[in-house]
Coordinates of C-alpha atoms and ligand atoms in Angstrom, one line a residue:
M199 CA 21.2 -148.4 327.3
A200 CA 21.5 -152.0 326.0
D201 CA 25.2 -151.3 325.3
D202 CA 25.9 -151.0 329.1
K203 CA 24.9 -154.6 329.7
R204 CA 27.8 -156.6 331.1
L205 CA 29.4 -159.2 329.0
T206 CA 28.7 -162.9 329.5
T207 CA 31.7 -164.1 331.6
R208 CA 34.4 -166.4 330.3
E209 CA 33.5 -168.9 333.0
A210 CA 29.8 -168.9 332.3
D211 CA 30.1 -169.4 328.5
F212 CA 33.5 -168.9 326.8
S213 CA 32.1 -169.1 323.3
A214 CA 29.3 -166.6 324.0
W215 CA 31.8 -164.3 325.7
Y216 CA 34.1 -164.5 322.6
N217 CA 31.3 -163.4 320.3
E218 CA 30.3 -160.6 322.5
V219 CA 33.8 -159.3 322.9
I220 CA 34.0 -159.1 319.1
Q221 CA 30.6 -157.5 318.6
R222 CA 31.0 -155.0 321.4
A223 CA 34.5 -153.9 320.4
E224 CA 33.2 -153.6 316.8
L225 CA 35.9 -155.9 315.4
A226 CA 33.7 -157.8 313.0
D227 CA 30.1 -158.6 312.1
Y228 CA 28.1 -161.4 310.6
S229 CA 27.6 -161.1 306.9
P230 CA 24.5 -161.7 304.7
V231 CA 26.4 -164.7 303.3
R232 CA 26.4 -167.5 305.8
G233 CA 29.8 -168.4 307.1
C234 CA 31.5 -165.2 305.9
M235 CA 32.3 -162.2 308.0
V236 CA 32.6 -158.5 307.7
I237 CA 35.8 -157.1 309.3
R238 CA 34.9 -153.7 310.7
P239 CA 37.4 -150.8 310.7
Y240 CA 38.7 -151.4 314.2
G241 CA 39.3 -155.1 313.6
Y242 CA 40.8 -154.3 310.2
G243 CA 43.1 -151.8 311.9
I244 CA 44.5 -154.7 314.0
W245 CA 45.0 -156.8 310.8
E246 CA 46.8 -153.9 309.1
L247 CA 49.3 -153.7 312.0
M248 CA 49.8 -157.5 311.9
Q249 CA 50.4 -157.3 308.1
R250 CA 52.8 -154.5 308.4
A251 CA 54.9 -156.2 311.0
L252 CA 54.9 -159.6 309.2
D253 CA 55.5 -158.0 305.8
D254 CA 58.6 -156.2 307.2
M255 CA 59.9 -159.5 308.6
F256 CA 59.3 -161.4 305.4
K257 CA 61.1 -158.8 303.4
A258 CA 64.0 -158.7 305.9
T259 CA 64.4 -162.5 305.2
G260 CA 64.6 -161.9 301.4
H261 CA 61.0 -162.5 300.3
Q262 CA 59.1 -160.4 297.7
N263 CA 55.4 -159.9 297.4
A264 CA 53.5 -160.9 294.2
Y265 CA 49.9 -161.6 293.3
F266 CA 48.4 -164.7 291.6
P267 CA 44.8 -165.2 290.4
L268 CA 41.8 -166.0 292.5
F269 CA 40.7 -168.7 290.1
I270 CA 42.5 -172.0 289.6
P271 CA 41.7 -174.5 286.8
Q272 CA 40.2 -177.6 288.3
S273 CA 42.8 -179.8 286.6
F274 CA 45.5 -178.0 288.6
I275 CA 44.0 -179.0 291.9
T276 CA 43.4 -182.6 290.9
R277 CA 47.0 -183.1 289.7
E278 CA 48.4 -183.6 293.3
A279 CA 46.4 -186.6 294.7
K280 CA 46.7 -185.8 298.4
H281 CA 46.1 -182.1 297.8
V282 CA 42.8 -182.7 296.1
E283 CA 41.8 -185.2 298.7
G284 CA 42.4 -182.7 301.4
F285 CA 40.5 -179.9 299.9
A286 CA 37.9 -181.5 297.7
K287 CA 35.1 -181.2 300.2
E288 CA 35.5 -177.6 300.8
M289 CA 36.0 -176.0 297.4
A290 CA 33.8 -173.3 295.7
I291 CA 33.5 -174.0 292.0
V292 CA 32.7 -171.6 289.2
T293 CA 30.9 -173.4 286.3
H294 CA 29.2 -170.6 284.4
T295 CA 30.1 -167.0 283.4
R296 CA 26.7 -165.3 283.1
L297 CA 23.0 -165.4 284.1
K298 CA 19.9 -165.2 281.9
A299 CA 16.2 -165.0 282.6
G300 CA 14.6 -168.4 282.7
A301 CA 11.0 -169.4 281.8
N302 CA 9.4 -167.9 284.9
G303 CA 11.5 -164.7 284.7
E304 CA 14.0 -165.7 287.4
L305 CA 17.7 -165.5 286.7
E306 CA 19.6 -168.7 286.3
P307 CA 23.0 -169.7 284.9
D308 CA 23.0 -169.4 281.1
P309 CA 23.6 -172.9 279.8
D310 CA 25.5 -171.4 276.8
S311 CA 28.0 -169.9 279.2
K312 CA 29.1 -173.2 280.8
L313 CA 32.9 -173.3 281.1
D314 CA 34.7 -176.2 279.4
E315 CA 36.8 -176.5 282.6
P316 CA 35.4 -175.4 285.9
L317 CA 37.4 -172.9 287.9
I318 CA 38.1 -173.4 291.6
V319 CA 38.1 -170.4 293.9
R320 CA 41.5 -170.8 295.6
P321 CA 41.6 -172.6 298.9
T322 CA 45.4 -172.1 298.8
S323 CA 47.6 -171.4 295.9
E324 CA 50.4 -174.0 295.7
T325 CA 49.2 -175.3 292.3
I326 CA 48.9 -172.1 290.4
I327 CA 52.0 -170.6 291.9
Y328 CA 54.2 -173.6 291.2
A329 CA 52.8 -173.8 287.6
M330 CA 54.1 -170.2 287.2
F331 CA 57.4 -171.0 289.0
A332 CA 57.9 -173.7 286.3
K333 CA 57.9 -170.9 283.7
W334 CA 60.4 -168.7 285.6
V335 CA 62.9 -171.3 286.8
Q336 CA 65.4 -172.7 284.3
S337 CA 68.7 -173.0 286.1
Y338 CA 70.0 -173.3 289.7
R339 CA 70.9 -169.6 289.3
D340 CA 67.2 -168.8 289.4
L341 CA 67.0 -170.4 292.9
P342 CA 66.0 -169.9 295.6
L343 CA 62.8 -168.2 294.5
L344 CA 61.2 -166.6 297.5
I345 CA 57.6 -165.2 297.0
N346 CA 54.8 -164.1 299.4
Q347 CA 51.2 -163.3 298.5
W348 CA 48.7 -161.4 300.6
A349 CA 45.3 -162.6 299.6
N350 CA 41.8 -164.0 300.4
V351 CA 41.0 -167.7 300.2
V352 CA 37.8 -169.7 300.3
R353 CA 37.2 -173.0 302.1
W354 CA 33.6 -174.0 302.3
E355 CA 33.2 -174.5 306.0
M356 CA 30.0 -175.9 307.5
R357 CA 30.6 -174.7 311.1
T358 CA 32.0 -171.2 311.2
R359 CA 33.1 -168.8 314.0
L360 CA 34.2 -165.2 313.6
F361 CA 37.9 -165.0 312.8
L362 CA 38.6 -168.6 313.8
R363 CA 36.9 -170.4 310.9
T364 CA 35.1 -168.5 308.2
T365 CA 34.4 -169.6 304.6
E366 CA 36.4 -166.7 303.2
F367 CA 39.4 -165.4 305.1
L368 CA 42.4 -163.2 304.6
W369 CA 46.0 -164.5 304.9
Q370 CA 49.4 -164.5 303.5
E371 CA 50.9 -167.5 301.8
G372 CA 54.7 -167.8 301.3
H373 CA 55.9 -170.0 298.5
T374 CA 59.5 -170.8 297.8
A375 CA 61.5 -173.0 295.5
H376 CA 65.0 -174.4 296.4
A377 CA 67.7 -176.5 294.7
T378 CA 68.0 -178.9 297.6
E379 CA 65.8 -180.5 300.2
N380 CA 68.1 -179.2 303.0
E381 CA 67.6 -175.6 301.8
A382 CA 63.8 -176.1 301.7
E383 CA 63.9 -177.7 305.2
E384 CA 65.9 -174.7 306.5
E385 CA 63.5 -172.3 304.9
A386 CA 60.4 -174.0 306.4
L387 CA 61.9 -173.8 309.8
K388 CA 63.2 -170.3 309.4
M389 CA 59.7 -169.0 308.5
L390 CA 58.2 -170.9 311.5
G391 CA 60.8 -169.0 313.6
V392 CA 59.6 -165.7 312.0
Y393 CA 56.0 -166.6 313.1
R394 CA 57.2 -167.4 316.5
E395 CA 59.0 -164.1 316.9
F396 CA 55.8 -162.3 315.7
M397 CA 53.6 -164.2 318.1
D398 CA 55.9 -163.7 321.0
N399 CA 56.9 -160.1 320.5
W400 CA 53.9 -158.6 318.8
M401 CA 50.9 -160.7 319.9
A402 CA 52.3 -161.7 323.3
M403 CA 50.8 -165.1 322.4
P404 CA 53.6 -167.6 323.0
P405 CA 53.4 -170.6 320.7
L406 CA 54.4 -174.2 321.2
L407 CA 56.5 -175.3 318.2
G408 CA 56.8 -178.7 316.7
R409 CA 56.0 -181.0 313.8
K410 CA 52.6 -182.3 312.9
S411 CA 51.8 -186.0 312.9
D412 CA 51.2 -187.6 309.5
S413 CA 47.4 -187.4 309.9
E414 CA 47.5 -183.7 310.7
R415 CA 49.9 -182.8 307.9
F416 CA 49.1 -180.4 305.1
P417 CA 47.7 -182.3 302.1
G418 CA 50.7 -182.7 299.7
A419 CA 53.4 -181.8 302.2
V420 CA 56.3 -184.0 303.3
R421 CA 56.5 -182.4 306.7
T422 CA 54.3 -179.7 308.4
Y423 CA 55.5 -177.6 311.3
A424 CA 53.2 -175.6 313.4
C425 CA 52.8 -172.9 316.0
E426 CA 50.2 -173.9 318.6
A427 CA 48.9 -171.4 321.1
L428 CA 46.9 -172.2 324.2
M429 CA 43.7 -170.2 324.7
Q430 CA 42.2 -169.2 328.0
D431 CA 39.6 -172.0 327.8
N432 CA 42.5 -174.4 327.6
R433 CA 41.9 -175.3 324.0
A434 CA 44.7 -175.1 321.4
L435 CA 44.7 -172.8 318.4
Q436 CA 46.8 -173.7 315.4
A437 CA 48.1 -170.2 314.7
G438 CA 50.5 -170.7 311.9
T439 CA 52.0 -173.5 309.8
S440 CA 55.0 -174.0 307.6
H441 CA 55.3 -176.9 305.2
M442 CA 58.3 -178.6 303.6
L443 CA 56.6 -179.8 300.4
G444 CA 59.6 -181.7 299.0
Q445 CA 59.3 -182.3 295.2
N446 CA 55.6 -183.4 295.4
F447 CA 54.3 -180.3 293.6
A448 CA 57.4 -179.7 291.5
R449 CA 56.9 -183.1 289.9
Q450 CA 53.2 -182.4 289.1
F451 CA 53.9 -179.0 287.7
D452 CA 57.2 -179.7 285.9
L453 CA 59.1 -177.3 288.1
K454 CA 62.6 -178.4 286.9
F455 CA 66.0 -176.7 286.8
Q456 CA 69.4 -177.3 285.4
T457 CA 71.7 -178.2 288.3
E458 CA 75.2 -176.8 288.9
T459 CA 76.7 -180.0 287.5
G460 CA 74.7 -179.9 284.3
G461 CA 72.1 -182.4 285.3
E462 CA 68.3 -181.8 285.8
D463 CA 66.3 -182.0 289.0
Y464 CA 62.9 -181.0 290.4
A465 CA 62.9 -178.0 292.8
H466 CA 62.1 -178.4 296.4
N467 CA 59.2 -176.2 297.7
T468 CA 58.0 -174.7 300.9
S469 CA 54.8 -172.9 301.8
W470 CA 53.8 -171.2 305.0
G471 CA 50.8 -169.1 306.1
V472 CA 49.1 -167.2 308.9
S473 CA 45.6 -165.7 308.6
T474 CA 43.0 -163.4 310.2
R475 CA 42.5 -166.3 312.6
L476 CA 45.4 -164.7 314.5
I477 CA 42.9 -162.0 315.6
G478 CA 40.8 -164.7 317.2
G479 CA 43.9 -166.0 319.0
L480 CA 44.7 -162.5 320.2
I481 CA 41.2 -162.1 321.7
M482 CA 41.2 -165.5 323.4
T483 CA 44.7 -165.1 324.8
H484 CA 44.3 -161.7 326.6
S485 CA 40.8 -160.4 326.9
D486 CA 38.8 -160.4 330.1
D487 CA 35.2 -160.1 331.3
D488 CA 35.3 -156.4 330.6
G489 CA 36.1 -156.9 326.9
L490 CA 39.1 -156.8 324.6
I491 CA 42.7 -156.4 325.8
L492 CA 45.3 -155.6 323.2
P493 CA 49.0 -155.8 323.4
P494 CA 50.1 -152.2 322.7
R495 CA 52.1 -153.0 319.6
L496 CA 49.0 -154.3 317.9
A497 CA 46.5 -151.7 319.3
P498 CA 45.1 -149.4 316.6
I499 CA 44.7 -146.8 319.3
Q500 CA 47.4 -147.0 322.1
V501 CA 46.3 -143.9 324.0
V502 CA 42.8 -142.4 324.1
I503 CA 42.3 -139.0 325.6
V504 CA 38.9 -138.1 327.1
P505 CA 38.4 -134.4 327.8
I506 CA 36.0 -133.9 330.7
Y507 CA 33.9 -130.7 331.0
R508 CA 30.6 -129.6 332.4
K509 CA 30.1 -126.2 330.9
D510 CA 30.6 -125.0 327.4
E511 CA 33.2 -122.5 328.5
E512 CA 35.3 -125.3 329.9
R513 CA 35.2 -127.2 326.6
A514 CA 37.7 -125.1 324.6
L515 CA 40.2 -125.1 327.4
V516 CA 40.3 -128.9 328.0
V517 CA 40.0 -129.9 324.3
E518 CA 43.0 -127.6 323.6
K519 CA 45.0 -129.3 326.3
A520 CA 43.9 -132.7 325.1
N521 CA 45.1 -131.9 321.5
A522 CA 48.4 -130.6 322.8
V523 CA 49.0 -133.8 324.8
A524 CA 47.9 -135.9 321.8
G525 CA 50.4 -134.1 319.6
A526 CA 53.3 -134.6 322.1
L527 CA 52.5 -138.4 322.3
R528 CA 52.2 -138.7 318.5
N529 CA 55.5 -137.0 318.1
N530 CA 56.9 -139.8 320.3
G531 CA 55.5 -142.4 317.8
M532 CA 52.3 -143.4 319.6
R533 CA 48.8 -143.9 318.0
V534 CA 46.5 -141.5 319.9
H535 CA 42.8 -140.7 319.6
V536 CA 41.1 -137.7 321.2
D537 CA 37.4 -138.5 322.0
V538 CA 35.5 -135.2 321.5
R539 CA 32.1 -136.6 321.0
D540 CA 29.7 -134.1 322.7
H541 CA 26.7 -136.4 322.8
L542 CA 28.4 -138.9 325.2
K543 CA 29.2 -138.3 328.9
P544 CA 32.7 -139.4 330.1
G545 CA 31.4 -142.6 331.8
P546 CA 30.1 -144.3 328.6
K547 CA 33.2 -143.2 326.8
F548 CA 35.5 -144.8 329.4
Y549 CA 33.4 -148.0 329.2
E550 CA 33.6 -148.1 325.4
W551 CA 37.4 -147.7 325.3
E552 CA 37.8 -150.4 327.9
R553 CA 35.6 -152.7 325.9
K554 CA 37.8 -151.9 322.9
G555 CA 41.0 -152.7 324.7
V556 CA 42.8 -149.4 324.4
P557 CA 45.8 -149.8 326.7
V558 CA 46.0 -146.3 328.1
R559 CA 43.3 -143.7 328.8
I560 CA 44.1 -140.1 329.8
E561 CA 41.4 -138.1 331.5
I562 CA 41.7 -134.3 331.4
G563 CA 39.3 -132.0 333.3
P564 CA 39.4 -128.3 334.0
R565 CA 41.2 -128.8 337.3
D566 CA 43.8 -131.0 335.7
V567 CA 44.5 -128.2 333.2
A568 CA 44.8 -125.6 336.0
Q569 CA 47.2 -127.8 338.0
G570 CA 49.2 -129.1 335.0
Q571 CA 48.4 -132.7 335.7
L572 CA 46.9 -135.7 333.8
T573 CA 44.9 -138.7 335.1
V574 CA 46.3 -141.8 333.5
V575 CA 44.4 -145.1 333.6
L576 CA 45.7 -148.4 332.3
R577 CA 43.4 -151.1 330.7
T578 CA 45.2 -153.6 332.8
A579 CA 47.8 -152.9 335.4
P580 CA 51.2 -154.6 334.6
G581 CA 52.9 -156.2 337.7
D582 CA 52.7 -153.9 340.7
M583 CA 51.9 -150.7 338.7
P584 CA 48.9 -148.7 339.8
R585 CA 45.9 -148.9 337.5
K586 CA 45.1 -145.2 337.9
E587 CA 47.5 -142.4 338.7
V588 CA 47.4 -138.6 338.7
L589 CA 50.7 -137.3 337.4
G590 CA 52.3 -134.0 336.4
E591 CA 52.0 -133.6 332.7
D592 CA 55.8 -134.0 331.9
A593 CA 56.0 -137.0 334.1
A594 CA 53.0 -138.6 332.5
L595 CA 54.4 -138.0 329.0
T596 CA 57.7 -139.7 330.0
M597 CA 55.9 -142.5 331.8
I598 CA 53.3 -143.5 329.1
P599 CA 55.7 -145.1 326.6
Q600 CA 57.4 -147.0 329.5
R601 CA 54.0 -148.3 330.6
L602 CA 53.1 -149.4 327.1
D603 CA 56.3 -151.3 326.9
A604 CA 55.8 -152.8 330.4
L605 CA 52.3 -153.8 329.5
Q606 CA 53.4 -155.6 326.3
K607 CA 56.0 -157.6 328.3
Q608 CA 53.6 -158.3 331.1
L609 CA 51.0 -159.7 328.7
L610 CA 53.6 -162.1 327.3
A611 CA 54.8 -163.2 330.7
T612 CA 51.2 -163.8 331.9
A613 CA 50.5 -165.8 328.8
V614 CA 53.6 -167.9 329.2
A615 CA 52.8 -168.6 332.8
R616 CA 49.2 -169.5 332.0
R617 CA 50.4 -171.9 329.2
E618 CA 52.8 -173.6 331.5
A619 CA 50.3 -173.8 334.4
N620 CA 47.9 -175.5 332.1
S621 CA 50.4 -178.0 330.6
Q622 CA 50.5 -181.5 332.1
R623 CA 53.7 -183.4 331.5
G624 CA 54.5 -187.0 332.0
V625 CA 51.0 -188.4 331.5
Q626 CA 51.5 -192.2 331.7
D627 CA 48.5 -194.1 330.8
Y628 CA 45.2 -193.8 328.9
A629 CA 42.9 -193.3 331.9
A630 CA 45.0 -190.3 333.0
L631 CA 45.2 -188.9 329.5
R632 CA 41.5 -189.1 329.0
E633 CA 40.7 -187.7 332.4
R634 CA 43.0 -184.7 331.9
V635 CA 41.5 -184.0 328.4
E636 CA 38.0 -184.2 329.8
D637 CA 38.6 -182.3 333.1
A638 CA 41.1 -179.5 332.7
G639 CA 42.2 -179.6 329.1
G640 CA 45.4 -177.7 328.2
F641 CA 48.5 -179.1 326.6
I642 CA 49.0 -182.7 327.6
Y643 CA 52.4 -184.3 327.1
A644 CA 52.5 -188.0 326.7
G645 CA 54.4 -190.8 324.9
W646 CA 53.2 -191.9 321.5
C647 CA 54.1 -195.0 319.6
G648 CA 53.6 -193.3 316.2
S649 CA 50.6 -195.3 315.2
A650 CA 47.6 -193.6 313.5
D651 CA 45.3 -196.1 315.3
C652 CA 46.3 -194.7 318.7
E653 CA 45.8 -191.2 317.4
Q654 CA 42.4 -192.0 316.0
K655 CA 41.3 -193.7 319.2
V656 CA 42.0 -190.6 321.3
K657 CA 40.3 -188.4 318.8
E658 CA 37.1 -190.6 318.8
D659 CA 37.0 -191.0 322.6
T660 CA 37.9 -187.4 323.6
K661 CA 38.0 -185.1 320.5
A662 CA 41.7 -184.3 321.4
T663 CA 44.3 -184.5 318.7
I664 CA 48.1 -184.4 318.6
R665 CA 48.8 -180.7 318.2
V666 CA 52.6 -181.3 317.6
L667 CA 55.5 -183.5 318.3
P668 CA 57.3 -180.8 320.1
F669 CA 60.7 -179.4 319.2
E670 CA 63.5 -180.2 321.6
E671 CA 63.3 -177.0 323.7
F672 CA 59.7 -177.7 324.5
R673 CA 60.1 -181.4 325.3
S674 CA 59.9 -182.7 328.9
A675 CA 63.1 -183.3 330.7
E676 CA 62.3 -186.9 331.0
Q677 CA 61.2 -188.4 327.7
P678 CA 58.4 -190.9 327.9
K679 CA 59.2 -194.5 327.2
L680 CA 55.8 -195.9 326.5
C681 CA 52.8 -194.9 324.4
A682 CA 50.1 -193.6 326.8
V683 CA 47.4 -195.0 324.6
C684 CA 48.5 -198.6 323.8
G685 CA 51.4 -199.1 326.2
G686 CA 53.8 -200.0 323.3
N687 CA 57.2 -198.4 323.0
A688 CA 57.0 -194.6 322.5
T689 CA 58.8 -193.2 319.4
S690 CA 58.3 -189.6 320.5
E691 CA 56.6 -187.3 323.0
A692 CA 53.3 -185.9 321.7
V693 CA 51.3 -182.9 322.9
W694 CA 47.6 -183.6 322.9
A695 CA 44.8 -181.1 323.2
R696 CA 41.3 -180.2 322.0
A697 CA 41.7 -177.6 319.4
Y698 CA 39.8 -174.9 317.5
Ligands
ZN1061 ZN1 50.2 -196.5 320.8

């Protein structure tokens, strides 16, 4: 069976391995439209769990969900100069509203249906949302306005990869308006903190936090903050961003309010987003050469039960026990699946669930039923725990939630250790910086003078970019004094890496 073929290993070809993990776990598939993807039910199940967790956190911090249109008038996008510059080359444009049969019978856009003003399929929604905010905000009493939208967006990408970079993707975009810059700054940092908590405690994908350099900033933002995670191939993934937009958009969309002292001022905005790209990050953080590994909190199935029987008369007995065990685990809040497919033997079932990253598998055969025991197998063994154990039924039911919890924590600890082991601090000069990028990769900490020329030189020579100027807690104990590129005085420490 072709399906039993082993995956390409990470070491042999990381990129091929990544695609195979996705295909074999049935997370997503290529679509008939180049650059787009189909998210299959198992992959969408992960996204739903991510959405639920994030949505709860957004609401707990005072945000409400709303929905804005897919189409944006072209003039809206062109109003903010940097914004249009940043997105102009990747926008999908609607120019006509219907088709008609041409001379040779083929359908073509009906010239009579040409729109007076083309519509842009949203690459992001700052413009249309702040245009609406301008209608809703009159006074300081209407602020802060804290809105989130779950939506799809389109950015016409030439080189695409499943989950990481697709022409259409799913995301959330938070948009807020505040009376003062300080409040907007606080909000942008708070939401970056929410992302960090989610990435740490749900994804077990510990991000490095910091500010983007000017050249890597969101088009139209005053400051962009980011969560950067390190993948197993030592490339960085920008996993979430939060922008302090200042009054740039408010001025263009006339988002004004009456201040407490009776004057008038433009509002200060923030926007922040994470996308289905997070699923790509999850895969590249944890999975191994046997396939997907999922942190239990984001596993659509946390426990799979495989009944094992040879004869028909054994089937009823084991399936009954499997359902009873599933019921007990579900009552304890776990997501459980009983695999009763008769056309498959246990071996291929085990293999399939391992490939799909289900954290715990329970095997139940006739002898287990007779002896009141369960065989419990973990997808990965946390710490010094055994990978496979035969336990009394009661002991197993008590132990499984503890194992899921331990596995979640262990995945985070492993990812933190890997990130630190692959971070090089105190890189002094350009030769060392270049060598490290080209040999090992990972996060490279070095001094930077703040000049775009130095940044550009590294990018041209090595394809590495400044991922962030790290926040204090991530900075090296000894701060660099000189720029590793030009040898001039350093204005900050920068973290360099090749990125997705
Ligand atoms: Zn420099």
